[in-house]
Amino acid sequence: MTTTVEYIRYRIALDDQQAFEDAYGRAAEALAASPECIDYELTRCSEEAERYILRIRWTSIDAHLNGFRKGEHFPAFFSAIRPYVTAIEEMQHYLPTAVAGTGKASADS
């Protein structure tokens, strides 16, 4: 199994953003309960406020597609985010490379 990172890019109108973030707050409960999900993070672009990226690390592509998507937690996840599916600009899996590390600053800086 190879860990994979799924990136989902959204474009969300400014007046829909709170509802979108609330929906992902509910959807996150399903991700947190999923044995296939390592971690997740929803971020909003500071330069273009209507852009969001959801990053989810899965134990493998197969675990995501055949475990999570066919498992008990997917219905609650999809129900929460269903209104925003048409706002997806990209949804792809990426494989980690050897280029990774940490910088000198702490996350609390």
mmCIF file with all atom_site columns, C-alpha atoms in Angstrom:
data_model
loop_
_atom_site.group_PDB
_atom_site.id
_atom_site.type_symbol
_atom_site.label_atom_id
_atom_site.label_alt_id
_atom_site.label_comp_id
_atom_site.label_asym_id
_atom_site.label_entity_id
_atom_site.label_seq_id
_atom_site.pdbx_PDB_ins_code
_atom_site.Cartn_x
_atom_site.Cartn_y
_atom_site.Cartn_z
_atom_site.occupancy
_atom_site.B_iso_or_equiv
_atom_site.pdbx_formal_charge
_atom_site.auth_seq_id
_atom_site.auth_comp_id
_atom_site.auth_asym_id
_atom_site.auth_atom_id
_atom_site.pdbx_PDB_model_num
ATOM 1   C CA . MET A 1 1   ? 0.000   0.000  0.000   1.00 0.00 ? 1   MET A CA 1
ATOM 2   C CA . THR A 1 2   ? 1.179   3.500  -0.843  1.00 0.00 ? 2   THR A CA 1
ATOM 3   C CA . THR A 1 3   ? -0.099  6.517  1.036   1.00 0.00 ? 3   THR A CA 1
ATOM 4   C CA . THR A 1 4   ? -1.868  8.891  -1.336  1.00 0.00 ? 4   THR A CA 1
ATOM 5   C CA . VAL A 1 5   ? -2.938  12.508 -1.041  1.00 0.00 ? 5   VAL A CA 1
ATOM 6   C CA . GLU A 1 6   ? -6.239  13.606 -2.522  1.00 0.00 ? 6   GLU A CA 1
ATOM 7   C CA . TYR A 1 7   ? -6.601  17.277 -3.381  1.00 0.00 ? 7   TYR A CA 1
ATOM 8   C CA . ILE A 1 8   ? -10.006 18.765 -4.100  1.00 0.00 ? 8   ILE A CA 1
ATOM 9   C CA . ARG A 1 9   ? -10.081 22.367 -5.325  1.00 0.00 ? 9   ARG A CA 1
ATOM 10  C CA . TYR A 1 10  ? -13.297 24.333 -4.904  1.00 0.00 ? 10  TYR A CA 1
ATOM 11  C CA . ARG A 1 11  ? -14.488 27.766 -5.942  1.00 0.00 ? 11  ARG A CA 1
ATOM 12  C CA . ILE A 1 12  ? -17.063 28.953 -3.397  1.00 0.00 ? 12  ILE A CA 1
ATOM 13  C CA . ALA A 1 13  ? -18.885 32.279 -3.598  1.00 0.00 ? 13  ALA A CA 1
ATOM 14  C CA . LEU A 1 14  ? -18.190 34.590 -0.671  1.00 0.00 ? 14  LEU A CA 1
ATOM 15  C CA . ASP A 1 15  ? -21.780 34.450 0.576   1.00 0.00 ? 15  ASP A CA 1
ATOM 16  C CA . ASP A 1 16  ? -21.702 30.604 0.616   1.00 0.00 ? 16  ASP A CA 1
ATOM 17  C CA . GLN A 1 17  ? -18.419 30.199 2.472   1.00 0.00 ? 17  GLN A CA 1
ATOM 18  C CA . GLN A 1 18  ? -19.722 29.875 6.018   1.00 0.00 ? 18  GLN A CA 1
ATOM 19  C CA . ALA A 1 19  ? -22.241 27.234 4.963   1.00 0.00 ? 19  ALA A CA 1
ATOM 20  C CA . PHE A 1 20  ? -19.482 25.438 3.005   1.00 0.00 ? 20  PHE A CA 1
ATOM 21  C CA . GLU A 1 21  ? -17.137 25.409 6.002   1.00 0.00 ? 21  GLU A CA 1
ATOM 22  C CA . ASP A 1 22  ? -19.980 24.263 8.269   1.00 0.00 ? 22  ASP A CA 1
ATOM 23  C CA . ALA A 1 23  ? -20.763 21.431 5.821   1.00 0.00 ? 23  ALA A CA 1
ATOM 24  C CA . TYR A 1 24  ? -17.144 20.314 5.868   1.00 0.00 ? 24  TYR A CA 1
ATOM 25  C CA . GLY A 1 25  ? -17.172 20.501 9.640   1.00 0.00 ? 25  GLY A CA 1
ATOM 26  C CA . ARG A 1 26  ? -19.950 17.902 9.570   1.00 0.00 ? 26  ARG A CA 1
ATOM 27  C CA . ALA A 1 27  ? -18.253 15.881 6.810   1.00 0.00 ? 27  ALA A CA 1
ATOM 28  C CA . ALA A 1 28  ? -15.024 15.851 8.821   1.00 0.00 ? 28  ALA A CA 1
ATOM 29  C CA . GLU A 1 29  ? -16.697 13.629 11.407  1.00 0.00 ? 29  GLU A CA 1
ATOM 30  C CA . ALA A 1 30  ? -16.963 10.893 8.768   1.00 0.00 ? 30  ALA A CA 1
ATOM 31  C CA . LEU A 1 31  ? -13.336 11.402 7.728   1.00 0.00 ? 31  LEU A CA 1
ATOM 32  C CA . ALA A 1 32  ? -12.160 11.229 11.342  1.00 0.00 ? 32  ALA A CA 1
ATOM 33  C CA . ALA A 1 33  ? -14.084 7.973  11.855  1.00 0.00 ? 33  ALA A CA 1
ATOM 34  C CA . SER A 1 34  ? -12.777 6.372  8.663   1.00 0.00 ? 34  SER A CA 1
ATOM 35  C CA . PRO A 1 35  ? -9.962  3.827  9.124   1.00 0.00 ? 35  PRO A CA 1
ATOM 36  C CA . GLU A 1 36  ? -8.795  4.650  5.572   1.00 0.00 ? 36  GLU A CA 1
ATOM 37  C CA . CYS A 1 37  ? -8.205  8.353  6.331   1.00 0.00 ? 37  CYS A CA 1
ATOM 38  C CA . ILE A 1 38  ? -4.866  9.401  7.834   1.00 0.00 ? 38  ILE A CA 1
ATOM 39  C CA . ASP A 1 39  ? -5.609  13.122 8.112   1.00 0.00 ? 39  ASP A CA 1
ATOM 40  C CA . TYR A 1 40  ? -7.333  16.021 6.355   1.00 0.00 ? 40  TYR A CA 1
ATOM 41  C CA . GLU A 1 41  ? -7.203  19.798 6.104   1.00 0.00 ? 41  GLU A CA 1
ATOM 42  C CA . LEU A 1 42  ? -9.450  22.403 4.486   1.00 0.00 ? 42  LEU A CA 1
ATOM 43  C CA . THR A 1 43  ? -7.684  25.646 3.554   1.00 0.00 ? 43  THR A CA 1
ATOM 44  C CA . ARG A 1 44  ? -8.878  28.903 1.977   1.00 0.00 ? 44  ARG A CA 1
ATOM 45  C CA . CYS A 1 45  ? -6.737  30.967 -0.382  1.00 0.00 ? 45  CYS A CA 1
ATOM 46  C CA . SER A 1 46  ? -5.629  34.309 1.040   1.00 0.00 ? 46  SER A CA 1
ATOM 47  C CA . GLU A 1 47  ? -5.113  35.893 -2.389  1.00 0.00 ? 47  GLU A CA 1
ATOM 48  C CA . GLU A 1 48  ? -8.383  34.657 -3.947  1.00 0.00 ? 48  GLU A CA 1
ATOM 49  C CA . ALA A 1 49  ? -10.850 34.199 -1.094  1.00 0.00 ? 49  ALA A CA 1
ATOM 50  C CA . GLU A 1 50  ? -13.327 32.144 -3.139  1.00 0.00 ? 50  GLU A CA 1
ATOM 51  C CA . ARG A 1 51  ? -10.786 29.319 -3.610  1.00 0.00 ? 51  ARG A CA 1
ATOM 52  C CA . TYR A 1 52  ? -10.486 26.399 -1.199  1.00 0.00 ? 52  TYR A CA 1
ATOM 53  C CA . ILE A 1 53  ? -8.374  23.258 -1.201  1.00 0.00 ? 53  ILE A CA 1
ATOM 54  C CA . LEU A 1 54  ? -9.236  20.139 0.743   1.00 0.00 ? 54  LEU A CA 1
ATOM 55  C CA . ARG A 1 55  ? -6.271  17.833 1.361   1.00 0.00 ? 55  ARG A CA 1
ATOM 56  C CA . ILE A 1 56  ? -6.977  14.284 2.521   1.00 0.00 ? 56  ILE A CA 1
ATOM 57  C CA . ARG A 1 57  ? -4.267  11.693 3.127   1.00 0.00 ? 57  ARG A CA 1
ATOM 58  C CA . TRP A 1 58  ? -5.504  8.158  2.560   1.00 0.00 ? 58  TRP A CA 1
ATOM 59  C CA . THR A 1 59  ? -3.745  4.907  3.390   1.00 0.00 ? 59  THR A CA 1
ATOM 60  C CA . SER A 1 60  ? -3.939  4.114  -0.358  1.00 0.00 ? 60  SER A CA 1
ATOM 61  C CA . ILE A 1 61  ? -5.954  4.993  -3.455  1.00 0.00 ? 61  ILE A CA 1
ATOM 62  C CA . ASP A 1 62  ? -7.684  1.625  -3.205  1.00 0.00 ? 62  ASP A CA 1
ATOM 63  C CA . ALA A 1 63  ? -8.550  2.254  0.451   1.00 0.00 ? 63  ALA A CA 1
ATOM 64  C CA . HIS A 1 64  ? -10.151 5.542  -0.545  1.00 0.00 ? 64  HIS A CA 1
ATOM 65  C CA . LEU A 1 65  ? -12.058 4.307  -3.587  1.00 0.00 ? 65  LEU A CA 1
ATOM 66  C CA . ASN A 1 66  ? -13.031 0.823  -2.394  1.00 0.00 ? 66  ASN A CA 1
ATOM 67  C CA . GLY A 1 67  ? -12.893 1.236  1.366   1.00 0.00 ? 67  GLY A CA 1
ATOM 68  C CA . PHE A 1 68  ? -14.156 4.706  2.249   1.00 0.00 ? 68  PHE A CA 1
ATOM 69  C CA . ARG A 1 69  ? -16.378 5.301  -0.777  1.00 0.00 ? 69  ARG A CA 1
ATOM 70  C CA . LYS A 1 70  ? -18.051 1.902  -0.401  1.00 0.00 ? 70  LYS A CA 1
ATOM 71  C CA . GLY A 1 71  ? -18.019 1.925  3.385   1.00 0.00 ? 71  GLY A CA 1
ATOM 72  C CA . GLU A 1 72  ? -20.272 3.009  6.201   1.00 0.00 ? 72  GLU A CA 1
ATOM 73  C CA . HIS A 1 73  ? -18.876 6.558  6.589   1.00 0.00 ? 73  HIS A CA 1
ATOM 74  C CA . PHE A 1 74  ? -19.224 7.774  2.999   1.00 0.00 ? 74  PHE A CA 1
ATOM 75  C CA . PRO A 1 75  ? -23.006 8.388  3.005   1.00 0.00 ? 75  PRO A CA 1
ATOM 76  C CA . ALA A 1 76  ? -22.753 10.912 5.875   1.00 0.00 ? 76  ALA A CA 1
ATOM 77  C CA . PHE A 1 77  ? -19.703 12.551 4.285   1.00 0.00 ? 77  PHE A CA 1
ATOM 78  C CA . PHE A 1 78  ? -21.360 12.908 0.883   1.00 0.00 ? 78  PHE A CA 1
ATOM 79  C CA . SER A 1 79  ? -24.666 14.052 2.338   1.00 0.00 ? 79  SER A CA 1
ATOM 80  C CA . ALA A 1 80  ? -22.902 16.954 4.061   1.00 0.00 ? 80  ALA A CA 1
ATOM 81  C CA . ILE A 1 81  ? -20.940 18.143 1.014   1.00 0.00 ? 81  ILE A CA 1
ATOM 82  C CA . ARG A 1 82  ? -23.400 17.263 -1.777  1.00 0.00 ? 82  ARG A CA 1
ATOM 83  C CA . PRO A 1 83  ? -24.486 20.903 -2.391  1.00 0.00 ? 83  PRO A CA 1
ATOM 84  C CA . TYR A 1 84  ? -20.870 21.792 -3.257  1.00 0.00 ? 84  TYR A CA 1
ATOM 85  C CA . VAL A 1 85  ? -19.996 19.013 -5.714  1.00 0.00 ? 85  VAL A CA 1
ATOM 86  C CA . THR A 1 86  ? -20.667 21.303 -8.677  1.00 0.00 ? 86  THR A CA 1
ATOM 87  C CA . ALA A 1 87  ? -18.128 23.796 -7.262  1.00 0.00 ? 87  ALA A CA 1
ATOM 88  C CA . ILE A 1 88  ? -15.262 21.287 -7.612  1.00 0.00 ? 88  ILE A CA 1
ATOM 89  C CA . GLU A 1 89  ? -12.565 22.443 -10.044 1.00 0.00 ? 89  GLU A CA 1
ATOM 90  C CA . GLU A 1 90  ? -10.176 19.518 -9.485  1.00 0.00 ? 90  GLU A CA 1
ATOM 91  C CA . MET A 1 91  ? -10.313 16.225 -7.610  1.00 0.00 ? 91  MET A CA 1
ATOM 92  C CA . GLN A 1 92  ? -7.189  14.106 -8.014  1.00 0.00 ? 92  GLN A CA 1
ATOM 93  C CA . HIS A 1 93  ? -4.954  11.677 -6.136  1.00 0.00 ? 93  HIS A CA 1
ATOM 94  C CA . TYR A 1 94  ? -1.250  12.476 -5.819  1.00 0.00 ? 94  TYR A CA 1
ATOM 95  C CA . LEU A 1 95  ? 1.581   10.208 -4.719  1.00 0.00 ? 95  LEU A CA 1
ATOM 96  C CA . PRO A 1 96  ? 4.219   11.565 -2.329  1.00 0.00 ? 96  PRO A CA 1
ATOM 97  C CA . THR A 1 97  ? 7.767   12.016 -3.622  1.00 0.00 ? 97  THR A CA 1
ATOM 98  C CA . ALA A 1 98  ? 11.067  11.939 -1.752  1.00 0.00 ? 98  ALA A CA 1
ATOM 99  C CA . VAL A 1 99  ? 11.099  15.754 -1.621  1.00 0.00 ? 99  VAL A CA 1
ATOM 100 C CA . ALA A 1 100 ? 9.724   16.592 1.816   1.00 0.00 ? 100 ALA A CA 1
ATOM 101 C CA . GLY A 1 101 ? 10.966  18.185 4.985   1.00 0.00 ? 101 GLY A CA 1
ATOM 102 C CA . THR A 1 102 ? 10.453  20.865 7.546   1.00 0.00 ? 102 THR A CA 1
ATOM 103 C CA . GLY A 1 103 ? 11.521  24.486 7.639   1.00 0.00 ? 103 GLY A CA 1
ATOM 104 C CA . LYS A 1 104 ? 13.122  26.383 10.470  1.00 0.00 ? 104 LYS A CA 1
ATOM 105 C CA . ALA A 1 105 ? 9.938   28.123 11.665  1.00 0.00 ? 105 ALA A CA 1
ATOM 106 C CA . SER A 1 106 ? 7.511   26.449 14.027  1.00 0.00 ? 106 SER A CA 1
ATOM 107 C CA . ALA A 1 107 ? 3.824   26.128 13.131  1.00 0.00 ? 107 ALA A CA 1
ATOM 108 C CA . ASP A 1 108 ? 3.047   28.482 16.034  1.00 0.00 ? 108 ASP A CA 1
ATOM 109 C CA . SER A 1 109 ? 5.151   31.348 14.584  1.00 0.00 ? 109 SER A CA 1
#
